[in-house]
One Martini backbone bead per residue (centre of mass of N, CA, C, O) as a GRO file, in nm:
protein
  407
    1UNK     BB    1  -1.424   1.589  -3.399
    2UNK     BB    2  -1.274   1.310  -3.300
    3UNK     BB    3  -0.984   1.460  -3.292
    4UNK     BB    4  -1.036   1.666  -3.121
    5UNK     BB    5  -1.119   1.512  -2.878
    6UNK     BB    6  -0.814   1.339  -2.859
    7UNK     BB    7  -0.637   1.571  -2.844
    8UNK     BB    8  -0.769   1.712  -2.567
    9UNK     BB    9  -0.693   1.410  -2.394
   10UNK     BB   10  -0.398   1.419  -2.479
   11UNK     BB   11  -0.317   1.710  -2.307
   12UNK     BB   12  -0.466   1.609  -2.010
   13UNK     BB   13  -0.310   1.351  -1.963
   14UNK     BB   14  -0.007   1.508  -1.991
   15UNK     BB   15  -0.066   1.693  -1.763
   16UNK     BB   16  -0.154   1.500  -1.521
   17UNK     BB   17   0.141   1.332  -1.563
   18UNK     BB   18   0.318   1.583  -1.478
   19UNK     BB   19   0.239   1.630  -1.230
   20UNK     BB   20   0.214   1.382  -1.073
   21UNK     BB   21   0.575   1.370  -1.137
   22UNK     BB   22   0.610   1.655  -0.930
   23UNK     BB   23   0.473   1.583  -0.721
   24UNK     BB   24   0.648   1.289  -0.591
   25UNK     BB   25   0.853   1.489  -0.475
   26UNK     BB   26   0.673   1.625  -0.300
   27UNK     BB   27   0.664   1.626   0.047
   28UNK     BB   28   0.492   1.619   0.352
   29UNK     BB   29   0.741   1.866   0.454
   30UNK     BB   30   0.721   2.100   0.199
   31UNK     BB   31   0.948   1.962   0.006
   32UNK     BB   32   1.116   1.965  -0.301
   33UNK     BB   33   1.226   1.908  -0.560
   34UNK     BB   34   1.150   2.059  -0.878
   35UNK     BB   35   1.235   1.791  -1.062
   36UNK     BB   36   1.262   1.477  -1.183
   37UNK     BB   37   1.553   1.515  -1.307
   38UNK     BB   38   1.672   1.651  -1.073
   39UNK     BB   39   1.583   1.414  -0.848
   40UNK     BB   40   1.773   1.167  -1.097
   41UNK     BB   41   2.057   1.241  -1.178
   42UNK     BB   42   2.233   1.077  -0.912
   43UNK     BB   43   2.061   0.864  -0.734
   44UNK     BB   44   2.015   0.588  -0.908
   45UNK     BB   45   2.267   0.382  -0.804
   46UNK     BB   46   2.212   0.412  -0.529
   47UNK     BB   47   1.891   0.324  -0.499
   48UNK     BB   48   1.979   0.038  -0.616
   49UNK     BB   49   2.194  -0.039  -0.385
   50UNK     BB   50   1.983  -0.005  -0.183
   51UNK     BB   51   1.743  -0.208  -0.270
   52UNK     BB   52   1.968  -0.463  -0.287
   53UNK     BB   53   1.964  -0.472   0.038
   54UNK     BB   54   1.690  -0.546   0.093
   55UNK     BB   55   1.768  -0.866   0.062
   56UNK     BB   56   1.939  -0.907   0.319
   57UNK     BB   57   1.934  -1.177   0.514
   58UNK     BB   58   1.917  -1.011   0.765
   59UNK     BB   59   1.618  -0.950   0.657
   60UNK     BB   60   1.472  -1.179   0.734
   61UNK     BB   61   1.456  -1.220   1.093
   62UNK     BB   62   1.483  -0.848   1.092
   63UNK     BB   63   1.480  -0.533   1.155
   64UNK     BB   64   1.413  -0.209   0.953
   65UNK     BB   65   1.522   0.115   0.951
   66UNK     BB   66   1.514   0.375   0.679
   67UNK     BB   67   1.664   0.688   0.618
   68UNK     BB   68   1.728   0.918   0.346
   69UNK     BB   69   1.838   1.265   0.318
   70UNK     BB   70   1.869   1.600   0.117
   71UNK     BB   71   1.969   1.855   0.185
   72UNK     BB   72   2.022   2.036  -0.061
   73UNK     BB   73   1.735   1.975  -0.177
   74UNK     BB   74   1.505   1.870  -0.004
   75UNK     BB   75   1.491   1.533  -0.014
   76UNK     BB   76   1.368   1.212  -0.064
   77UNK     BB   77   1.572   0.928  -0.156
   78UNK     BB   78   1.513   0.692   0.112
   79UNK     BB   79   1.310   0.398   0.216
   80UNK     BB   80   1.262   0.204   0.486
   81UNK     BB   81   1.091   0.158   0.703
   82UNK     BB   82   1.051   0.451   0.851
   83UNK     BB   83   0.779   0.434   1.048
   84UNK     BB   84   0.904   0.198   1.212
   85UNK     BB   85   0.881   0.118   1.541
   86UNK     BB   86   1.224   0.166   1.746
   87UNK     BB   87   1.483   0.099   1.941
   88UNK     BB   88   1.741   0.348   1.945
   89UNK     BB   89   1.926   0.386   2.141
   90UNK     BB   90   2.208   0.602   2.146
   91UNK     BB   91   2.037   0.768   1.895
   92UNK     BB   92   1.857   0.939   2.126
   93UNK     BB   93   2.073   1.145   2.157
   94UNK     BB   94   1.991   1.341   1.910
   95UNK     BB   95   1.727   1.452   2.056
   96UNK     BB   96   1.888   1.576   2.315
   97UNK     BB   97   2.090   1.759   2.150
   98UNK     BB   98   1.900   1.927   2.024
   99UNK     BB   99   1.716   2.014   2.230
  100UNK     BB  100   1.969   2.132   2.403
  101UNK     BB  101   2.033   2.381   2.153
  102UNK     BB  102   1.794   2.504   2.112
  103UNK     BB  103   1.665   2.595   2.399
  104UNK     BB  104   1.958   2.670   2.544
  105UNK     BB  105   2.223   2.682   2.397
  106UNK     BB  106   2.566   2.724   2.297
  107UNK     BB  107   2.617   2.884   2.573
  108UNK     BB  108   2.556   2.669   2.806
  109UNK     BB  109   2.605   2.598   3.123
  110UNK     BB  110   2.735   2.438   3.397
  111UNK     BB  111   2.653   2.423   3.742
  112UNK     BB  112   2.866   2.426   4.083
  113UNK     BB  113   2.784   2.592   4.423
  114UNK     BB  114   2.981   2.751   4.679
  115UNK     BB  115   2.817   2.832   4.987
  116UNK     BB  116   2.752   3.047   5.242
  117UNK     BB  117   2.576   3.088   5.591
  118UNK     BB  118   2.704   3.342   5.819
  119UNK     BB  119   2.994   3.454   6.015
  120UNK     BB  120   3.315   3.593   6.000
  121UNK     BB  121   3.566   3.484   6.292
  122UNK     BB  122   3.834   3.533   6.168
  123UNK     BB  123   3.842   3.190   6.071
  124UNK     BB  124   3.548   3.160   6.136
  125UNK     BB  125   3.283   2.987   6.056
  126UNK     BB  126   2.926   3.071   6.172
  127UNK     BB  127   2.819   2.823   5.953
  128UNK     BB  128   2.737   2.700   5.667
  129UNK     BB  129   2.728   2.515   5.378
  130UNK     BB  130   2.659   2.481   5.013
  131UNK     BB  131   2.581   2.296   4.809
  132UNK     BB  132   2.494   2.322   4.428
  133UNK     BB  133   2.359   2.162   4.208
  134UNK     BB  134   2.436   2.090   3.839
  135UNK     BB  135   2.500   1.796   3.668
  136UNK     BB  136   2.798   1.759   3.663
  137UNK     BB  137   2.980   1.493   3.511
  138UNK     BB  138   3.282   1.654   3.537
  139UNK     BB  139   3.341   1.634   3.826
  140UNK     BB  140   3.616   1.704   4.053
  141UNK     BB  141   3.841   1.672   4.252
  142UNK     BB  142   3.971   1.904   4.166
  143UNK     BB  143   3.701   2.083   4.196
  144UNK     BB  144   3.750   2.063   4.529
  145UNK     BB  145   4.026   2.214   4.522
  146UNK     BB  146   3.894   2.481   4.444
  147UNK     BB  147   3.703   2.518   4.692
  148UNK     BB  148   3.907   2.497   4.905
  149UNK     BB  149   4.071   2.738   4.808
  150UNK     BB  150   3.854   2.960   4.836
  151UNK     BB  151   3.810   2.949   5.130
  152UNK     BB  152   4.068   3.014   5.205
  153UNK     BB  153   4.091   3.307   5.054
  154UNK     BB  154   3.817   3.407   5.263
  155UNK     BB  155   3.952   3.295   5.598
  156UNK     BB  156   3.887   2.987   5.615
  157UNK     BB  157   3.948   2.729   5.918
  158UNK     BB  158   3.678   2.723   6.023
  159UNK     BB  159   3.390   2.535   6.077
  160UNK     BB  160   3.056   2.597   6.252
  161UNK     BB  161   2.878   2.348   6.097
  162UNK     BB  162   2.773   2.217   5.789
  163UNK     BB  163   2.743   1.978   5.526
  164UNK     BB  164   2.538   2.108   5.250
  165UNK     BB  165   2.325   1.956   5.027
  166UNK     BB  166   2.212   2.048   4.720
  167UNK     BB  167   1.931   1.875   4.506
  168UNK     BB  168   1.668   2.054   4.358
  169UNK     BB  169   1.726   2.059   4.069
  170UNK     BB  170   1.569   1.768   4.110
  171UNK     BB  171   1.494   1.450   4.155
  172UNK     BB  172   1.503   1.136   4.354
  173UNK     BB  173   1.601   0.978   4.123
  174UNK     BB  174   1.855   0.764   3.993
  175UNK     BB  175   1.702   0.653   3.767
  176UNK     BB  176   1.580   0.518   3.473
  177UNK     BB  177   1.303   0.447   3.268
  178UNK     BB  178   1.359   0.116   3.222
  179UNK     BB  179   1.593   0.014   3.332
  180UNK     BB  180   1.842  -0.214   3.409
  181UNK     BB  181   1.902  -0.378   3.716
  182UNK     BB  182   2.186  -0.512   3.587
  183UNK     BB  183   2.342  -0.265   3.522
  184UNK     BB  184   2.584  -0.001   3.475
  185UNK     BB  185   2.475   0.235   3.548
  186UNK     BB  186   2.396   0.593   3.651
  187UNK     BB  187   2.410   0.847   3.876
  188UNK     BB  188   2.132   1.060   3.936
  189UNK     BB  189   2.282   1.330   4.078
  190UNK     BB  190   2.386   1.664   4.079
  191UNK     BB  191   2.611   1.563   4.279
  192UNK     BB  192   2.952   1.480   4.178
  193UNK     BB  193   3.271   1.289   4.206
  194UNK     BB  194   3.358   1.108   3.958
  195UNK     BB  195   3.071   0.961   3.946
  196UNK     BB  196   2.983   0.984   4.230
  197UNK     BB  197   2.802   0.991   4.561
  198UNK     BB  198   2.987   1.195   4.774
  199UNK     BB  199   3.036   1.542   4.808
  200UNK     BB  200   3.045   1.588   5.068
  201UNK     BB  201   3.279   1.379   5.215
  202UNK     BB  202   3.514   1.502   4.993
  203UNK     BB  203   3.513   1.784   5.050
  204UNK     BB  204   3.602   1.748   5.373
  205UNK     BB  205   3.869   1.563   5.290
  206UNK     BB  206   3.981   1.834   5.121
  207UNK     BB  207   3.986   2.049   5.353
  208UNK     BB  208   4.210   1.866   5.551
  209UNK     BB  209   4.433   1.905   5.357
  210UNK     BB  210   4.375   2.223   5.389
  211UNK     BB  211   4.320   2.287   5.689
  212UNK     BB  212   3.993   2.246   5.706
  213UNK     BB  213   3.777   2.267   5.973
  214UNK     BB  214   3.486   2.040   6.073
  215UNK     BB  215   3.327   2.005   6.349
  216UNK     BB  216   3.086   1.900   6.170
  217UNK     BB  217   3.061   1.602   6.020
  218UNK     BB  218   2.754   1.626   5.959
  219UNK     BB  219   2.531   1.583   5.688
  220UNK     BB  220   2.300   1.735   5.485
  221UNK     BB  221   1.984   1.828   5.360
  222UNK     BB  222   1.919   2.144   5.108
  223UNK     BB  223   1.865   2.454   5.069
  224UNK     BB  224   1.902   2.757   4.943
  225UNK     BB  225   1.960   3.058   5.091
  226UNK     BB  226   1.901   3.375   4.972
  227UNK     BB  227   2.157   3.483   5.201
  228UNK     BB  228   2.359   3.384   5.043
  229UNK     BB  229   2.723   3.306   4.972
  230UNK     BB  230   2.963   3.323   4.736
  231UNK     BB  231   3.279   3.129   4.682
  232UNK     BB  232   3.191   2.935   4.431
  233UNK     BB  233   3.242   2.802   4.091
  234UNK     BB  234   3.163   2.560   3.858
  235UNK     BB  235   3.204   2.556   3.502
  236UNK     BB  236   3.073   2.441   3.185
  237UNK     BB  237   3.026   2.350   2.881
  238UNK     BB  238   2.805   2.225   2.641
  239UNK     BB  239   3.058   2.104   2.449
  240UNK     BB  240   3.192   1.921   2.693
  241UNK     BB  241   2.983   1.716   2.717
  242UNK     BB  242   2.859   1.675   2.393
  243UNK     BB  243   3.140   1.525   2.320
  244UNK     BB  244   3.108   1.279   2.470
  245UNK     BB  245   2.835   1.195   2.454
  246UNK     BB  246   2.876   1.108   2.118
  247UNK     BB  247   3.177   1.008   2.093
  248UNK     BB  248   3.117   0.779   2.370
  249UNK     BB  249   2.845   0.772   2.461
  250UNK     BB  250   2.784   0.906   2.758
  251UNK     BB  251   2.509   0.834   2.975
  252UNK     BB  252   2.555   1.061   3.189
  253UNK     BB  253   2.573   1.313   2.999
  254UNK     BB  254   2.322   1.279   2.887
  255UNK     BB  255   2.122   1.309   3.142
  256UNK     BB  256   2.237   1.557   3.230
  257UNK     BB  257   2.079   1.726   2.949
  258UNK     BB  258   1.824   1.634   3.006
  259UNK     BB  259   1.784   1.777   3.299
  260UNK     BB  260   1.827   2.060   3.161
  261UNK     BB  261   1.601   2.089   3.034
  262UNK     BB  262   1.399   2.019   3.233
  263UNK     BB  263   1.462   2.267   3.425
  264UNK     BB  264   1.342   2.503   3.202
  265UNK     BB  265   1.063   2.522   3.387
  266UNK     BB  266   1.160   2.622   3.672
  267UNK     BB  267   1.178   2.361   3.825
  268UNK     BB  268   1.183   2.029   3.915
  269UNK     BB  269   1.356   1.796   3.736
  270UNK     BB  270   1.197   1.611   3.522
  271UNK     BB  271   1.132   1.405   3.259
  272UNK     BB  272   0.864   1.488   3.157
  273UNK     BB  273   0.965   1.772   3.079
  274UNK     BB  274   1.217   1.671   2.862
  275UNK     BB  275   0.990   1.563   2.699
  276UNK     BB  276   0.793   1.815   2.616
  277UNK     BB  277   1.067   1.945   2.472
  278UNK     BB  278   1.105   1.696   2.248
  279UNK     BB  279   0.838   1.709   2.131
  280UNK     BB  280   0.816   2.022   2.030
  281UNK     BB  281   1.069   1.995   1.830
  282UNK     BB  282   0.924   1.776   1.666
  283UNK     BB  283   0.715   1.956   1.575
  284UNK     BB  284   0.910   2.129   1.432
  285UNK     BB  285   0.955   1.896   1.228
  286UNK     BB  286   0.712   1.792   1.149
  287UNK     BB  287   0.609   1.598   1.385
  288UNK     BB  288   0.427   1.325   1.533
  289UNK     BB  289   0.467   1.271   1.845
  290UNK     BB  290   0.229   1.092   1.939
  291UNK     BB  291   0.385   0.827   1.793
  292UNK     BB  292   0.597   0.869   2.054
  293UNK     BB  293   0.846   0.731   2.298
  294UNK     BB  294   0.948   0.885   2.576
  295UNK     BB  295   1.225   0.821   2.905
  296UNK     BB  296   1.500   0.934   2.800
  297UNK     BB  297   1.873   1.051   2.713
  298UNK     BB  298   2.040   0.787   2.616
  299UNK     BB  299   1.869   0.464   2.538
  300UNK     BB  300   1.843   0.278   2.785
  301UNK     BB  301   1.549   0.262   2.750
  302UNK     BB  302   1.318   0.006   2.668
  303UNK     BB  303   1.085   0.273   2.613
  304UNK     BB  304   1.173   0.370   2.327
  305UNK     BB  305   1.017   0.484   2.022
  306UNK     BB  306   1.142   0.510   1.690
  307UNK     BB  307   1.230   0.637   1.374
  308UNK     BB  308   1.423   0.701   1.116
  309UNK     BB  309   1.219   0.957   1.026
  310UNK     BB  310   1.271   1.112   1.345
  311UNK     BB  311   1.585   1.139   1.293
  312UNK     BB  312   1.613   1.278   1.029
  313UNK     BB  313   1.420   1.519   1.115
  314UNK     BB  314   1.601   1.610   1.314
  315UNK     BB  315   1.862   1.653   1.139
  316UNK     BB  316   1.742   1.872   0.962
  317UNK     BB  317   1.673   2.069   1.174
  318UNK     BB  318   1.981   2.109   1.282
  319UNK     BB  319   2.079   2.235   0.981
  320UNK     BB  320   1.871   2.473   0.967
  321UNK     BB  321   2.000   2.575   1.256
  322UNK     BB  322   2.335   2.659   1.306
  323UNK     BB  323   2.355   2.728   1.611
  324UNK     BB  324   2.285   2.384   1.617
  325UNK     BB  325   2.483   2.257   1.409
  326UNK     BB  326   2.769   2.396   1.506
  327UNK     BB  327   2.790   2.144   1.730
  328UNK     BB  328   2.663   1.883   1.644
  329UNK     BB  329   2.894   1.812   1.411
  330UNK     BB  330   3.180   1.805   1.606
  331UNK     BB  331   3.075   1.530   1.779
  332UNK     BB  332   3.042   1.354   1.624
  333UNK     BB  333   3.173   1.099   1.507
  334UNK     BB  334   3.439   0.950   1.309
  335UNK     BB  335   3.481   0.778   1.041
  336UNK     BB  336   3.806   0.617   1.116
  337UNK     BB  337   3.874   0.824   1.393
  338UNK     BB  338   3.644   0.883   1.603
  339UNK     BB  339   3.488   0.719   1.850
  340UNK     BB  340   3.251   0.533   1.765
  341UNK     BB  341   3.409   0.488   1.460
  342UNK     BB  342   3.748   0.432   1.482
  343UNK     BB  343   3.670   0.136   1.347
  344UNK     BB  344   3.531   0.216   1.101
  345UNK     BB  345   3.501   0.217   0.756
  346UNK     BB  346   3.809   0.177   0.694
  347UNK     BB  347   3.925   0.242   0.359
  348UNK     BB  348   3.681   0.409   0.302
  349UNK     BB  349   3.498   0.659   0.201
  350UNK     BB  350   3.377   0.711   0.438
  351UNK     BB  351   3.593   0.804   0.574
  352UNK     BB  352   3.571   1.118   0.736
  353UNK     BB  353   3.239   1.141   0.645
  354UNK     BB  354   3.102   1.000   0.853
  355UNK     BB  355   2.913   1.164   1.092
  356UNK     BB  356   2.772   0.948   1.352
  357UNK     BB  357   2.530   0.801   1.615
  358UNK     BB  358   2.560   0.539   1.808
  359UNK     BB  359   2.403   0.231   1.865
  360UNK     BB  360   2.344  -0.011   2.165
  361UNK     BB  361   2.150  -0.292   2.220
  362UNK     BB  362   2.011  -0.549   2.263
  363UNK     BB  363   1.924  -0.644   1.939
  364UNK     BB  364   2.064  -0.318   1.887
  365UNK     BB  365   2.140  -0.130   1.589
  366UNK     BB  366   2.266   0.236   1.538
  367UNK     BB  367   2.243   0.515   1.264
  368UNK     BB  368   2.322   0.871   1.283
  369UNK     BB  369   2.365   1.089   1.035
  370UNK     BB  370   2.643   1.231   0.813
  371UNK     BB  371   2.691   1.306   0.464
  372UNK     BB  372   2.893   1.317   0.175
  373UNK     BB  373   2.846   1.284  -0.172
  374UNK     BB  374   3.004   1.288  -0.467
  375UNK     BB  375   2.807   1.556  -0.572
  376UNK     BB  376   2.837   1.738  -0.281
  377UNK     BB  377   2.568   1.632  -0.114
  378UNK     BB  378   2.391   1.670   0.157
  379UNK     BB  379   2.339   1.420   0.407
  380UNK     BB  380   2.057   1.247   0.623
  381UNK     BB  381   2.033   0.975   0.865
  382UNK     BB  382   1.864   0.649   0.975
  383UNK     BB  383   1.979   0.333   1.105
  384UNK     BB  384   1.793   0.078   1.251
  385UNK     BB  385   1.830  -0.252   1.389
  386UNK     BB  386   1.615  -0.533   1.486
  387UNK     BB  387   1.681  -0.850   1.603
  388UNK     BB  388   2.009  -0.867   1.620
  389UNK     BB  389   2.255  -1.121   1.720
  390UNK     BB  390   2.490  -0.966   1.524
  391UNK     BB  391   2.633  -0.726   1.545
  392UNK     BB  392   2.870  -0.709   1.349
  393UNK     BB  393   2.657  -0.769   1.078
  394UNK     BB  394   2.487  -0.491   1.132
  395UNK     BB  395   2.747  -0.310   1.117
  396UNK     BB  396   2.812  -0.419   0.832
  397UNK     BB  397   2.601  -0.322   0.736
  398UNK     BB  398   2.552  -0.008   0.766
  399UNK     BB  399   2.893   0.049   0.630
  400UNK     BB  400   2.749   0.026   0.365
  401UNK     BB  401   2.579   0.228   0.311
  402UNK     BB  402   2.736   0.465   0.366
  403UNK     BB  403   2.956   0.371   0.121
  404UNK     BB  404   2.709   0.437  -0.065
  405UNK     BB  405   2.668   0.727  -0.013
  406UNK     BB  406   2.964   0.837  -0.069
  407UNK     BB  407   3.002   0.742  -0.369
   0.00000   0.00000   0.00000
C-alpha cells in the first residue's frame, strides 16, 4: 500500500513538473513556443553571453530596458528590465510609423492644395487665392514653381484679391509638449515651404518671376469656402515622408506624421488626438497603454516614457501585419549601410542584417528594430540606456547585442 502511493505522489509530481516547464514558455501575451526543448534548442548561448553583458560595468551607473522577442517562434528570447519607463527618443518614432501605417494604410498620401474663388474676367482673377495645407515636410520651391505654372495655364496673369493661408488642418501650437526651447526644434505649421513657415511670401514672390501680378499683396489666414475650385494639388506618399523619417530620422517629418493620425478624427489635428490613436495601437498590441506617457511623434519631448517591453510589442504587431510591416521595414536604417546605422557595426554579422531605429536625446540612447538569427529566425528587439554620460560607449553596448542577436 506505501509503494503504491508513492508511486501515485511520483507520477503527479513529474506531471505538475512537466506542466510547469511548459507553462513558463506560454508568455502572457498568449503565445508561446510548444515545448521546453523546442524553446531552449538554439538560443542558450545567446541567452548567456546576454546575460554576461548584464554585468557590464555601463550598467553600474545607468538604466538599461531590453526585450529581445523571437518572431519565428513567437516567444520572449530575454527580457531584462524590460517594464522598466524609460524616455524612448526617436525610437518613439516606431510606434508613430506602425500607427499611421495601421490606422492611416500604407497608400495615404500628404496633400497640399491651391484653390481660387471669385471669377476669371479676361486673364484677371476677380476673388481670392487659398492655399490649403496638409503638412506636408516635403513641400518645395519647386512645387511652387508648379503651383505657379498651373494658375498661368488656366489663364490668369492678374489676381485682384488676396493670398489667403488656410491652415485649419490642425491647431495653432507650433512646438512639441516637452520640446526644449532651446533646441533646433521644427516649426509645426500645416503649410511649410523648404522647412520655412513663409508659404504665402514664397508664393506671391514665385508668381511675380512668372509674371503673375498680386494687386493685393497682403496676405491673411482663412479657410477654404465650399465653392471654390481647384487649381492644383501636390500630393507626397507615405513611404517618401516615412523614408527619411526613420532612416534619417527627420524630427519635422516625424510631426508631421503624427498630426496625419491626429487629423483622422475627421476635426482639427491636435497632439491628443494622435496620441489617442497610438493608445488603441498599444492596446491591439496586447498592451496597458495607461501605463505609458506619450507627448509627441518625434521623441523630442522629454515627457515620453515608454519600456522596452512596449516597443517590442509594437515591432511585433507591425510583423503580424504585412500591410503594415511591408513600409516599415524598408524604412528603417540598415546597419552599416544606411541611414543613421550607416556607421554602426561594420564588419560584423549585424551588418546589412540588423535593420533598427535609432534614438538619441541628452543621456539617452536607444535602438528598436529587427534582425535574423543565425538559425534563420526572425527577432524584434528594444534597447534604451538611460542616464549614460558617454553616448559613443551606449552606441557601443547596443551594437554588442545586435552582432550577438545576428551570431
Amino acid at each position: 500500500m506505501l509503494k503504491r502511493l508513492i508511486l501515485v505522489i511520483v507520477v503527479i509530481l513529474s506531471e505538475t513538473c512537466l506542466w510547469a516547464q511548459t507553462d513558463t514558455i506560454v508568455t502572457e501575451y498568449g503565445y508561446g513556443c510548444e515545448t521546453v526543448e523546442q524553446a531552449q534548442s538554439w538560443p542558450l548561448g545567446m541567452q548567456a553571453r546576454l546575460d554576461s553583458m548584464m554585468r557590464d560595468p555601463l550598467l553600474d551607473c545607468t538604466q538599461l530596458g531590453l526585450m529581445v522577442w523571437d518572431l519565428t517562434d513567437n516567444c520572449s528570447l530575454f527580457a531584462y528590465n524590460h517594464r522598466q519607463l524609460l524616455r524612448p527618443a526617436s525610437t518613439m518614432k516606431v510606434l508613430t510609423a506602425v500607427t499611421a501605417l495601421d490606422v492611416l494604410g500604407g497608400d495615404y498620401e500628404f496633400t497640399t492644395s491651391l484653390y481660387y474663388k471669385g471669377k476669371i474676367q479676361g486673364r484677371t482673377l476677380q476673388g481670392d487665392l487659398y492655399c490649403v495645407g496638409g503638412m506636408d515636410p516635403t513641400f518645395s520651391r519647386n512645387d511652387l514653381k508648379a503651383f505657379a505654372e498651373s494658375l498661368h495655364q488656366a489663364g490668369i496673369d492678374t489676381i485682384m484679391g488676396k493670398v489667403v493661408a488656410d491652415l485649419s488642418m490642425k491647431d495653432t501650437l507650433m512646438w512639441g509638449k516637452g520640446w526644449c526651447w532651446d533646441d533646433k526644434n521644427p516649426t509645426l505649421s500645416p503649410l511649410l515651404v523648404d522647412r520655412k513657415d513663409n508659404f504665402t511670401a514664397q508664393l506671391i514672390g514665385v508668381m511675380a518671376e512668372k509674371g503673375i501680378v498680386v494687386c493685393d499683396v497682403l496676405t491673411k489666414k482663412g479657410r477654404l469656402p465650399n465653392d471654390a475650385v481647384l487649381v492644383a494639388q501636390c500630393r507626397r506618399s507615405i513611404d517618401r515622408i516615412l523614408d527619411r523619417m526613420m532612416k534619417d530620422s527627420d524630427n519635422l517629418y516625424a510631426e508631421s506624421m503624427y498630426y496625419q493620425i491626429a487629423a483622422r478624427e475627421g476635426r482639427q489635428a491636435k497632439a491628443l488626438y494622435a496620441q489617442r490613436q497610438q493608445k488603441a495601437l498599444m492596446e491591439r498590441a496586447g498592451l496597458q497603454s495607461s501605463r505609458y506617457r506619450l507627448a509627441d511623434g518625434s521623441g523630442l519631448s522629454l515627457y515620453n516614457y515608454l519600456s522596452a517591453e512596449a516597443e517590442t510589442m509594437v515591432l511585433r504587431y507591425a510583423y503580424q501585419r504585412q500591410a503594415v510591416f511591408g513600409h516599415l521595414l524598408p524604412a528603417l536604417p540598415v546597419a552599416g549601410v544606411d541611414g543613421t546605422l550607416k556607421r554602426r557595426m561594420r564588419n560584423t554579422p549585424a551588418e546589412g542584417n540588423v535593420k533598427a531605429k535609432t534614438g538619441t536625446l541628452t543621456g539617452i540612447i536607444s535602438l528598436a528594430g529587427y534582425c535574423t538569427a543565425s538559425n534563420g529566425h526572425l527577432l524584434c528587439f528594444a534597447i534604451i540606456n538611460q542616464g549614460v554620460q558617454s553616448a559613443s560607449e551606449a552606441r557601443a553596448f547596443q551594437d554588442r547585442i545586435c552582432v550577438i542577436l545576428s551570431e
